[in-house]
CSV table of C-alpha atoms (C1' of nucleotides) in Angstrom, one decimal:
chain,number,residue,atom,x,y,z
O,1,MET,CA,-45.0,1.2,2.7
O,2,ALA,CA,-43.1,0.3,-0.4
O,3,GLY,CA,-39.6,1.6,0.2
O,4,LYS,CA,-39.2,1.0,3.9
O,5,VAL,CA,-36.3,-1.4,3.4
O,6,SER,CA,-34.5,0.4,0.7
O,7,GLU,CA,-34.9,3.6,2.7
O,8,ARG,CA,-33.2,2.0,5.7
O,9,ARG,CA,-30.5,0.6,3.5
O,10,ALA,CA,-29.9,3.9,1.9
O,11,ALA,CA,-29.6,5.6,5.3
O,12,LEU,CA,-27.2,2.9,6.5
O,13,ARG,CA,-25.2,3.2,3.3
O,14,GLU,CA,-24.9,7.0,3.7
O,15,ASN,CA,-24.0,6.6,7.3
O,16,LEU,CA,-21.3,4.0,6.6
O,17,VAL,CA,-19.8,6.3,4.0
O,18,LEU,CA,-19.6,9.2,6.4
O,19,ILE,CA,-18.1,7.2,9.1
O,20,ALA,CA,-15.5,5.6,6.8
O,21,GLU,CA,-14.7,9.0,5.4
O,22,ARG,CA,-14.0,10.3,8.8
O,23,ILE,CA,-11.9,7.4,9.9
O,24,ILE,CA,-9.8,7.5,6.7
O,25,ALA,CA,-9.4,11.3,7.0
O,26,GLU,CA,-8.3,11.1,10.6
O,27,GLN,CA,-6.4,7.8,10.8
O,28,GLY,CA,-5.8,6.7,7.3
O,29,LEU,CA,-7.0,3.9,5.1
O,30,GLY,CA,-5.1,1.3,7.1
O,31,ALA,CA,-7.1,2.1,10.2
O,32,LEU,CA,-10.4,1.2,8.6
O,33,ARG,CA,-11.9,-1.9,10.3
O,34,ALA,CA,-15.2,-3.6,9.6
O,35,ARG,CA,-16.0,-4.1,13.2
O,36,ASP,CA,-15.3,-0.5,14.2
O,37,LEU,CA,-17.5,0.6,11.3
O,38,ALA,CA,-20.4,-1.6,12.4
O,39,ALA,CA,-20.0,-0.5,16.1
O,40,GLU,CA,-20.1,3.2,15.1
O,41,ALA,CA,-23.0,2.7,12.7
O,42,GLY,CA,-24.9,0.7,15.3
O,43,CYS,CA,-25.3,-2.3,13.0
O,44,ALA,CA,-24.0,-5.8,12.7
O,45,VAL,CA,-20.8,-6.4,10.7
O,46,GLY,CA,-22.8,-8.5,8.2
O,47,ALA,CA,-25.0,-5.5,7.5
O,48,ILE,CA,-22.1,-3.8,5.8
O,49,TYR,CA,-22.1,-6.6,3.2
O,50,ASN,CA,-25.8,-6.1,2.6
O,51,VAL,CA,-25.0,-2.6,1.3
O,52,PHE,CA,-21.5,-2.9,-0.1
O,53,GLY,CA,-19.9,-5.9,-1.8
O,54,ASP,CA,-16.8,-5.6,0.4
O,55,LEU,CA,-14.8,-3.0,2.2
O,56,THR,CA,-13.0,-2.0,-1.0
O,57,ASP,CA,-16.4,-1.0,-2.5
O,58,LEU,CA,-17.0,1.2,0.5
O,59,VAL,CA,-13.5,2.7,0.2
O,60,LEU,CA,-14.0,3.3,-3.5
O,61,THR,CA,-17.2,5.2,-2.7
O,62,VAL,CA,-15.4,7.4,-0.2
O,63,ASN,CA,-12.6,7.9,-2.8
O,64,ALA,CA,-15.2,9.0,-5.4
O,65,ARG,CA,-16.3,11.7,-3.0
O,66,THR,CA,-12.8,12.7,-2.2
O,67,PHE,CA,-11.9,12.9,-5.9
O,68,HIS,CA,-15.0,15.0,-6.5
O,69,ARG,CA,-14.1,17.4,-3.8
O,70,LEU,CA,-10.6,17.6,-5.2
O,71,GLY,CA,-11.9,18.4,-8.6
O,72,ALA,CA,-14.2,21.0,-7.2
O,73,ASP,CA,-11.4,22.7,-5.4
O,74,VAL,CA,-9.2,22.8,-8.5
O,75,ALA,CA,-12.2,24.2,-10.5
O,76,ALA,CA,-12.8,26.9,-7.9
O,77,ALA,CA,-9.1,27.9,-8.0
O,78,LEU,CA,-9.4,28.2,-11.7
O,79,ALA,CA,-12.5,30.3,-11.5
O,80,ASP,CA,-10.6,32.8,-9.2
O,81,ALA,CA,-7.4,32.7,-11.2
O,82,PRO,CA,-6.2,35.6,-13.4
O,83,GLN,CA,-6.6,35.5,-17.2
O,84,ASP,CA,-3.0,34.6,-17.8
O,85,PRO,CA,-3.0,30.9,-18.8
O,86,VAL,CA,0.4,30.1,-17.2
O,87,GLU,CA,-0.8,31.6,-13.9
O,88,GLN,CA,-4.0,29.5,-14.3
O,89,LEU,CA,-1.9,26.4,-14.4
O,90,VAL,CA,0.2,27.4,-11.4
O,91,VAL,CA,-2.9,28.3,-9.4
O,92,MET,CA,-4.6,25.0,-10.2
O,93,ALA,CA,-1.5,23.0,-9.4
O,94,GLN,CA,-1.1,24.8,-6.1
O,95,ALA,CA,-4.8,24.1,-5.3
O,96,TYR,CA,-4.0,20.5,-6.0
O,97,HIS,CA,-1.1,20.7,-3.6
O,98,ARG,CA,-3.2,22.5,-1.0
O,99,PHE,CA,-6.0,19.9,-1.2
O,100,ALA,CA,-3.5,17.0,-0.9
O,101,ALA,CA,-1.8,18.6,2.1
O,102,GLU,CA,-5.1,19.5,3.9
O,103,ASN,CA,-6.6,16.1,3.2
O,104,HIS,CA,-3.5,14.1,3.2
O,105,LEU,CA,-4.8,10.7,4.4
O,106,SER,CA,-8.0,10.9,2.3
O,107,TRP,CA,-5.9,11.9,-0.7
O,108,ARG,CA,-3.4,9.0,-0.1
O,109,ALA,CA,-6.4,6.6,0.0
O,110,LEU,CA,-7.2,7.6,-3.6
O,111,PHE,CA,-4.0,5.7,-4.6
O,112,ASP,CA,-3.4,3.3,-1.8
O,113,VAL,CA,-6.6,1.3,-2.3
O,114,GLU,CA,-5.7,-2.0,-3.7
O,115,ARG,CA,-7.2,-2.5,-7.1
O,116,PRO,CA,-7.5,-6.1,-8.3
O,117,ALA,CA,-4.9,-6.6,-11.0
O,118,GLY,CA,-6.1,-6.0,-14.5
O,119,GLN,CA,-9.2,-4.3,-13.2
O,120,ALA,CA,-10.4,-1.3,-15.2
O,121,ALA,CA,-10.6,1.9,-13.3
O,122,PRO,CA,-14.2,2.8,-12.2
O,123,ASP,CA,-16.1,5.2,-14.4
O,124,TRP,CA,-16.2,8.0,-11.9
O,125,TYR,CA,-12.4,7.9,-11.7
O,126,LEU,CA,-11.9,8.3,-15.4
O,127,GLU,CA,-14.6,11.0,-15.6
O,128,GLU,CA,-13.2,13.0,-12.8
O,129,MET,CA,-9.6,12.6,-14.1
O,130,GLY,CA,-11.0,13.8,-17.5
O,131,HIS,CA,-12.2,17.0,-15.9
O,132,LEU,CA,-8.8,17.6,-14.3
O,133,LEU,CA,-7.1,17.0,-17.6
O,134,THR,CA,-9.5,19.4,-19.3
O,135,TYR,CA,-8.7,22.1,-16.8
O,136,ILE,CA,-5.1,21.7,-17.8
O,137,ALA,CA,-5.6,21.3,-21.5
O,138,ASP,CA,-7.5,24.6,-21.9
O,139,PRO,CA,-4.8,27.0,-20.8
O,140,LEU,CA,-2.3,24.9,-22.6
O,141,ALA,CA,-4.2,25.4,-25.8
O,142,VAL,CA,-3.8,29.1,-25.3
O,143,ILE,CA,-0.1,28.9,-24.6
O,144,PHE,CA,0.7,26.5,-27.4
O,145,PRO,CA,-1.8,27.2,-30.1
O,146,GLY,CA,0.2,25.5,-32.9
O,147,ARG,CA,0.8,22.1,-31.4
O,148,ALA,CA,-0.6,18.8,-32.9
O,149,ALA,CA,-3.5,17.3,-30.9
O,150,ASP,CA,-1.6,14.2,-29.8
O,151,GLU,CA,1.4,16.2,-28.6
O,152,HIS,CA,-1.1,18.4,-26.8
O,153,ALA,CA,-2.7,15.5,-25.0
O,154,LEU,CA,0.8,14.2,-24.1
O,155,LEU,CA,1.8,17.5,-22.6
O,156,THR,CA,-1.4,17.8,-20.7
O,157,ARG,CA,-0.8,14.4,-19.1
O,158,ALA,CA,2.9,15.2,-18.5
O,159,LEU,CA,2.1,18.4,-16.7
O,160,PHE,CA,-0.5,16.7,-14.5
O,161,SER,CA,1.9,13.8,-13.7
O,162,SER,CA,4.7,16.1,-12.9
O,163,VAL,CA,2.7,18.1,-10.5
O,164,HIS,CA,1.4,15.0,-9.0
O,165,GLY,CA,4.9,13.6,-8.6
O,166,ILE,CA,6.1,16.8,-6.9
O,167,VAL,CA,3.2,16.8,-4.5
O,168,LEU,CA,3.5,13.1,-3.8
O,169,LEU,CA,7.2,13.1,-3.0
O,170,GLY,CA,7.0,16.5,-1.3
O,171,LEU,CA,4.3,15.3,1.2
O,172,ASP,CA,5.9,11.9,1.7
O,173,GLN,CA,7.4,11.5,5.1
O,174,ALA,CA,10.2,9.4,3.7
O,175,SER,CA,11.5,12.5,2.0
O,176,SER,CA,12.0,14.0,5.5
O,177,GLY,CA,9.3,16.6,4.9
O,178,VAL,CA,9.8,19.2,2.2
O,179,PRO,CA,8.4,22.5,3.4
O,180,THR,CA,5.1,23.6,1.9
O,181,ASP,CA,6.5,26.7,0.4
O,182,ASP,CA,9.2,24.7,-1.3
O,183,ILE,CA,6.6,22.4,-2.9
O,184,ASP,CA,4.8,25.5,-4.2
O,185,ARG,CA,8.0,26.9,-5.5
O,186,MET,CA,8.9,23.6,-7.3
O,187,ILE,CA,5.4,23.6,-8.9
O,188,ALA,CA,5.8,27.2,-10.1
O,189,LEU,CA,9.3,26.6,-11.3
O,190,VAL,CA,8.4,23.6,-13.4
O,191,LEU,CA,5.2,25.0,-14.8
O,192,ARG,CA,6.6,28.4,-15.7
O,193,GLN,CA,9.7,26.8,-17.2
O,194,ILE,CA,7.7,24.3,-19.2
O,195,THR,CA,5.3,26.8,-20.5
O,196,ALA,CA,7.9,29.4,-21.4
O,197,SER,CA,7.6,29.8,-25.1
O,198,PRO,CA,10.7,28.4,-26.8
O,199,GLN,CA,13.0,31.1,-28.1
J,1,MET,CA,33.9,-23.9,15.4
J,2,ALA,CA,33.2,-20.4,16.3
J,3,GLY,CA,30.7,-19.1,13.7
J,4,LYS,CA,28.6,-22.2,13.0
J,5,VAL,CA,25.4,-20.6,14.2
J,6,SER,CA,26.0,-17.2,12.7
J,7,GLU,CA,27.0,-18.8,9.4
J,8,ARG,CA,23.8,-20.7,9.2
J,9,ARG,CA,21.9,-17.6,10.1
J,10,ALA,CA,23.6,-15.6,7.4
J,11,ALA,CA,22.9,-18.3,4.9
J,12,LEU,CA,19.2,-18.4,5.9
J,13,ARG,CA,19.0,-14.6,5.7
J,14,GLU,CA,20.5,-14.5,2.2
J,15,ASN,CA,18.2,-17.3,1.1
J,16,LEU,CA,15.1,-15.6,2.5
J,17,VAL,CA,16.0,-12.3,0.8
J,18,LEU,CA,16.5,-14.1,-2.6
J,19,ILE,CA,13.2,-16.0,-2.3
J,20,ALA,CA,11.3,-12.8,-1.2
J,21,GLU,CA,12.9,-10.9,-4.0
J,22,ARG,CA,11.6,-13.5,-6.5
J,23,ILE,CA,8.1,-13.6,-5.1
J,24,ILE,CA,7.8,-9.8,-5.1
J,25,ALA,CA,9.2,-9.5,-8.6
J,26,GLU,CA,6.9,-12.2,-10.0
J,27,GLN,CA,3.7,-11.7,-7.9
J,28,GLY,CA,4.1,-8.4,-6.1
J,29,LEU,CA,4.4,-7.4,-2.5
J,30,GLY,CA,0.9,-8.5,-1.7
J,31,ALA,CA,1.7,-12.1,-2.5
J,32,LEU,CA,4.5,-12.3,0.1
J,33,ARG,CA,3.5,-14.8,2.8
J,34,ALA,CA,5.5,-15.9,5.8
J,35,ARG,CA,4.4,-19.5,5.5
J,36,ASP,CA,5.3,-19.7,1.8
J,37,LEU,CA,8.6,-18.2,2.6
J,38,ALA,CA,9.4,-20.7,5.3
J,39,ALA,CA,8.3,-23.6,3.1
J,40,GLU,CA,10.5,-22.5,0.2
J,41,ALA,CA,13.5,-21.8,2.5
J,42,GLY,CA,13.0,-25.1,4.2
J,43,CYS,CA,12.8,-23.6,7.6
J,44,ALA,CA,10.1,-23.0,10.3
J,45,VAL,CA,8.1,-19.8,10.2
J,46,GLY,CA,9.6,-18.8,13.5
J,47,ALA,CA,13.1,-18.9,12.0
J,48,ILE,CA,12.2,-15.9,9.9
J,49,TYR,CA,11.8,-13.9,13.1
J,50,ASN,CA,15.2,-15.0,14.3
J,51,VAL,CA,16.7,-13.3,11.3
J,52,PHE,CA,14.4,-10.4,10.7
J,53,GLY,CA,12.4,-8.4,13.1
J,54,ASP,CA,9.3,-8.8,11.0
J,55,LEU,CA,8.3,-9.2,7.4
J,56,THR,CA,8.5,-5.5,6.8
J,57,ASP,CA,12.2,-5.7,7.7
J,58,LEU,CA,12.7,-8.4,5.1
J,59,VAL,CA,10.8,-6.3,2.5
J,60,LEU,CA,13.0,-3.3,3.3
J,61,THR,CA,16.1,-5.4,2.8
J,62,VAL,CA,14.7,-6.5,-0.6
J,63,ASN,CA,13.9,-2.8,-1.4
J,64,ALA,CA,17.4,-1.7,-0.5
J,65,ARG,CA,18.7,-4.1,-3.2
J,66,THR,CA,16.1,-3.0,-5.7
J,67,PHE,CA,16.9,0.6,-5.1
J,68,HIS,CA,20.6,-0.1,-5.5
J,69,ARG,CA,20.0,-1.9,-8.8
J,70,LEU,CA,17.9,1.1,-9.9
J,71,GLY,CA,20.7,3.5,-9.0
J,72,ALA,CA,23.3,1.3,-10.8
J,73,ASP,CA,21.1,1.3,-13.9
J,74,VAL,CA,20.7,5.0,-14.0
J,75,ALA,CA,24.5,5.5,-13.4
J,76,ALA,CA,25.2,3.1,-16.2
J,77,ALA,CA,22.9,5.1,-18.5
J,78,LEU,CA,24.7,8.2,-17.5
J,79,ALA,CA,28.1,6.7,-18.2
J,80,ASP,CA,27.0,5.8,-21.8
J,81,ALA,CA,25.2,9.1,-22.4
J,82,PRO,CA,26.5,11.9,-24.7
J,83,GLN,CA,28.2,14.9,-23.3
J,84,ASP,CA,25.2,17.2,-23.7
J,85,PRO,CA,23.8,17.7,-20.2
J,86,VAL,CA,20.2,17.9,-21.4
J,87,GLU,CA,20.6,14.6,-23.2
J,88,GLN,CA,22.2,13.2,-20.0
J,89,LEU,CA,19.1,14.1,-18.1
J,90,VAL,CA,16.8,12.6,-20.7
J,91,VAL,CA,18.8,9.4,-20.9
J,92,MET,CA,18.8,8.9,-17.1
J,93,ALA,CA,15.1,9.6,-16.9
J,94,GLN,CA,14.4,7.0,-19.6
J,95,ALA,CA,16.6,4.6,-17.8
J,96,TYR,CA,14.5,5.2,-14.7
J,97,HIS,CA,11.4,4.5,-16.7
J,98,ARG,CA,12.9,1.4,-18.2
J,99,PHE,CA,13.9,0.0,-14.9
J,100,ALA,CA,10.4,0.7,-13.5
J,101,ALA,CA,8.8,-1.0,-16.5
J,102,GLU,CA,11.0,-4.0,-16.4
J,103,ASN,CA,10.9,-4.4,-12.7
J,104,HIS,CA,7.4,-3.2,-12.2
J,105,LEU,CA,6.3,-5.1,-9.1
J,106,SER,CA,9.7,-4.8,-7.4
J,107,TRP,CA,9.7,-1.1,-8.1
J,108,ARG,CA,6.2,-0.7,-6.8
J,109,ALA,CA,7.3,-2.5,-3.6
J,110,LEU,CA,9.7,0.4,-3.0
J,111,PHE,CA,6.7,2.7,-2.3
J,112,ASP,CA,4.0,0.3,-1.3
J,113,VAL,CA,5.7,-1.0,1.8
J,114,GLU,CA,3.9,0.4,4.8
J,115,ARG,CA,6.2,2.6,6.8
J,116,PRO,CA,5.1,3.2,10.4
J,117,ALA,CA,3.9,6.8,10.7
J,118,GLY,CA,6.5,9.3,11.8
J,119,GLN,CA,9.3,6.8,11.1
J,120,ALA,CA,12.4,8.2,9.5
J,121,ALA,CA,13.4,6.7,6.2
J,122,PRO,CA,16.2,4.1,6.5
J,123,ASP,CA,19.8,5.3,5.9
J,124,TRP,CA,20.2,3.3,2.7
J,125,TYR,CA,17.2,5.0,1.2
J,126,LEU,CA,18.4,8.5,1.9
J,127,GLU,CA,21.9,7.5,0.6
J,128,GLU,CA,20.7,6.0,-2.6
J,129,MET,CA,18.2,8.8,-3.1
J,130,GLY,CA,21.1,11.2,-2.6
J,131,HIS,CA,23.0,9.5,-5.4
J,132,LEU,CA,20.1,9.8,-7.8
J,133,LEU,CA,19.7,13.5,-7.0
J,134,THR,CA,23.5,14.0,-7.5
J,135,TYR,CA,23.3,12.5,-11.0
J,136,ILE,CA,20.6,15.0,-11.8
J,137,ALA,CA,22.2,18.0,-10.0
J,138,ASP,CA,25.5,17.7,-12.0
J,139,PRO,CA,24.1,18.2,-15.5
J,140,LEU,CA,21.8,20.9,-14.1
J,141,ALA,CA,24.8,22.8,-12.8
J,142,VAL,CA,26.2,22.8,-16.3
J,143,ILE,CA,22.9,24.0,-17.8
J,144,PHE,CA,22.2,26.6,-15.2
J,145,PRO,CA,25.5,27.8,-14.0
J,146,GLY,CA,24.2,31.0,-12.5
J,147,ARG,CA,21.5,29.8,-10.2
J,148,ALA,CA,21.6,30.0,-6.4
J,149,ALA,CA,22.3,26.8,-4.5
J,150,ASP,CA,18.9,26.5,-2.9
J,151,GLU,CA,17.1,27.1,-6.2
J,152,HIS,CA,19.4,24.5,-7.6
J,153,ALA,CA,18.5,21.9,-5.1
J,154,LEU,CA,14.8,22.7,-5.6
J,155,LEU,CA,15.0,22.3,-9.3
J,156,THR,CA,16.9,19.0,-8.9
J,157,ARG,CA,14.2,17.6,-6.6
J,158,ALA,CA,11.5,19.0,-8.9
J,159,LEU,CA,12.9,17.2,-11.9
J,160,PHE,CA,13.2,13.9,-10.2
J,161,SER,CA,9.7,14.2,-8.8
J,162,SER,CA,8.3,15.1,-12.2
J,163,VAL,CA,9.9,12.2,-13.9
J,164,HIS,CA,8.8,9.9,-11.1
J,165,GLY,CA,5.2,11.2,-11.5
J,166,ILE,CA,5.2,10.6,-15.2
J,167,VAL,CA,6.5,7.1,-14.8
J,168,LEU,CA,4.2,6.3,-11.9
J,169,LEU,CA,1.0,7.4,-13.6
J,170,GLY,CA,2.2,6.1,-17.0
J,171,LEU,CA,2.7,2.6,-15.7
J,172,ASP,CA,-0.4,2.6,-13.5
J,173,GLN,CA,-3.1,0.3,-14.8
J,174,ALA,CA,-5.7,2.8,-13.7
J,175,SER,CA,-4.6,5.2,-16.4
J,176,SER,CA,-5.6,2.5,-18.8
J,177,GLY,CA,-2.0,1.9,-19.9
J,178,VAL,CA,-0.1,4.7,-21.5
J,179,PRO,CA,2.2,3.3,-24.2
J,180,THR,CA,5.9,3.0,-23.3
J,181,ASP,CA,6.9,5.4,-26.1
J,182,ASP,CA,4.4,8.0,-24.9
J,183,ILE,CA,6.0,7.9,-21.5
J,184,ASP,CA,9.4,8.4,-23.0
J,185,ARG,CA,8.1,11.2,-25.1
J,186,MET,CA,6.5,12.9,-22.1
J,187,ILE,CA,9.8,12.6,-20.2
J,188,ALA,CA,11.8,14.1,-23.1
J,189,LEU,CA,9.2,16.8,-23.6
J,190,VAL,CA,9.2,17.9,-20.0
J,191,LEU,CA,13.0,17.7,-19.5
J,192,ARG,CA,13.9,19.5,-22.7
J,193,GLN,CA,11.3,22.2,-22.1
J,194,ILE,CA,12.4,22.8,-18.5
J,195,THR,CA,16.0,22.9,-19.4
J,196,ALA,CA,15.6,25.2,-22.4
J,197,SER,CA,17.5,28.3,-21.5
J,198,PRO,CA,15.1,31.1,-20.7
J,199,GLN,CA,15.1,34.0,-23.3
L,1,DA,C1',-53.9,-13.8,14.8
L,2,DC,C1',-51.1,-16.6,11.8
L,3,DC,C1',-48.1,-17.6,8.1
L,4,DT,C1',-44.4,-16.7,4.8
L,5,DC,C1',-40.4,-15.0,3.2
L,6,DA,C1',-36.9,-11.4,2.9
L,7,DT,C1',-33.8,-9.0,5.9
L,8,DT,C1',-30.6,-8.7,9.5
L,9,DT,C1',-27.7,-10.6,12.8
L,10,DG,C1',-23.4,-12.0,15.0
L,11,DA,C1',-21.0,-16.2,16.0
L,12,DA,C1',-17.9,-18.8,13.3
L,13,DC,C1',-14.5,-19.5,9.4
L,14,DG,C1',-10.2,-18.9,7.0
L,15,DC,C1',-6.2,-16.6,6.4
L,16,DG,C1',-2.0,-14.5,7.7
L,17,DG,C1',1.5,-12.3,10.9
L,18,DT,C1',3.6,-13.1,15.1
L,19,DT,C1',4.7,-15.5,19.5
L,20,DC,C1',6.6,-18.8,22.8
L,21,DA,C1',6.8,-23.2,25.4
L,22,DG,C1',8.9,-27.3,24.2
L,23,DT,C1',12.5,-29.7,21.8
L,24,DG,C1',17.0,-30.4,20.0
L,25,DA,C1',21.6,-29.0,18.9
L,26,DT,C1',26.1,-26.8,20.5
L,27,DA,C1',30.1,-26.0,22.9
L,28,DG,C1',32.4,-25.8,27.1
L,29,DT,C1',34.1,-28.8,31.1
L,30,DG,C1',35.7,-32.9,33.7
I,1,DC,C1',34.3,-39.3,25.5
I,2,DA,C1',30.4,-38.2,28.7
I,3,DC,C1',27.8,-34.7,30.8
I,4,DT,C1',25.4,-30.7,31.1
I,5,DA,C1',24.2,-25.7,30.7
I,6,DT,C1',23.0,-22.8,27.2
I,7,DC,C1',21.1,-21.2,23.2
I,8,DA,C1',18.7,-21.6,18.7
I,9,DC,C1',15.0,-23.8,16.2
I,10,DT,C1',10.5,-25.5,15.8
I,11,DG,C1',5.6,-25.3,14.7
I,12,DA,C1',1.3,-25.4,17.1
I,13,DA,C1',-1.3,-21.8,19.0
I,14,DC,C1',-2.7,-16.9,19.4
I,15,DC,C1',-4.8,-12.8,17.7
I,16,DG,C1',-6.9,-9.6,14.5
I,17,DC,C1',-9.4,-9.0,10.6
I,18,DG,C1',-12.4,-9.6,6.3
I,19,DT,C1',-16.0,-12.3,5.1
I,20,DT,C1',-19.8,-15.8,5.4
I,21,DC,C1',-24.1,-18.1,6.5
I,22,DA,C1',-27.4,-20.6,9.7
I,23,DA,C1',-30.5,-18.8,12.7
I,24,DA,C1',-33.4,-15.1,14.6
I,25,DT,C1',-36.2,-11.3,13.4
I,26,DG,C1',-39.8,-8.7,11.7
I,27,DA,C1',-42.7,-6.8,7.9
I,28,DG,C1',-46.6,-7.7,4.7
I,29,DG,C1',-50.4,-10.4,3.3
I,30,DT,C1',-54.6,-13.2,4.3
DNA sequence: ACCTCATTTGAACGCGGTTCAGTGATAGTG
DNA sequence: CACTATCACTGAACCGCGTTCAAATGAGGT
């Protein structure tokens, strides 16, 4: 039997990811504990380190899946959206909001994981982020056909960041809980206004 | 001598805040250690807990000062700004960006401190945030005199959140470092576009 | 059946926040 | 000034947690 070991390792790996995913989703990144993980997976604590370099590696793997689901949700929203490019932007942004609200702790984990200073973002992150930006850039190209490429890229980034900021602060408990509808209204307000053709 | 003890406590408190402020500014929230703090302040570790409930209390005190400096910077920018309300918004937002860039780690600490779930934000936070929102609301009232009050509040919040998002993601290393000028351009782009009077 | 070597184990390590019994200073009283 | 009751300060010890590594385990080859 050639792959007996690597099979077991792969199974453990998958298992750990699922358990970590559940803990993060239910209790947040801060509640993730190596010993709990091992207990639930029925393995020794050390076994985790046979499969992942450290807990951050495991979290990053979970985050990759979360980010992928997020991208898929936004893409699905775009697929169902009307032809109007402005509405497409609004629908996608509200899908982003919806995902963040429904997967709050998992979504927070995307940003709360501590990255070693000066460390480049992992490839899957850049790739997935690229998809999201493309979803935004396409309708924008329809709305503003005349713009220069660099200004276009800038506006794309600016829109994403703005929506992200609105969702981030809107869902933040410190802001004493902005109602969901208000968040959606803010998103629509900003996007419609920004994309209103000048004079 | 009546206040000998409380004098010393106050001095220690002030000292600890200054040291913590420096460590956070230079090395980030994650580098803050109770033992280092005690060593630098020339006191026992336990003494910290005579003055602050825990390290988070100390960090929150530092954050209050940081947030206050931030508010003062934005207010100063507003004072020097031209009369045009749109330009006032742009100048303030760029002051926000400038502060975040020049005090990156202290600014991050404002959001990275772990708040116990379901805990209300401290008073100073709400108050200072209120100031910032007022600075935004005033020019907006000039630009959009006809809007309903609730829509006004929503737009105020939305603008703040958008600028915050642009600065947050722009300064984030994971985004592979957006140039400072690009961040300022995104801010100006978004604000001018949003505040462009419709039709 | 025996040996060999990779894999897995879980007790132990180091670190860091927090505590608390012991020590020392303080201020009120004779 | 001496005495003492009270309170603050000290820092060694506690606990939880990520991570490691010497020892146990077991799989594959002869």
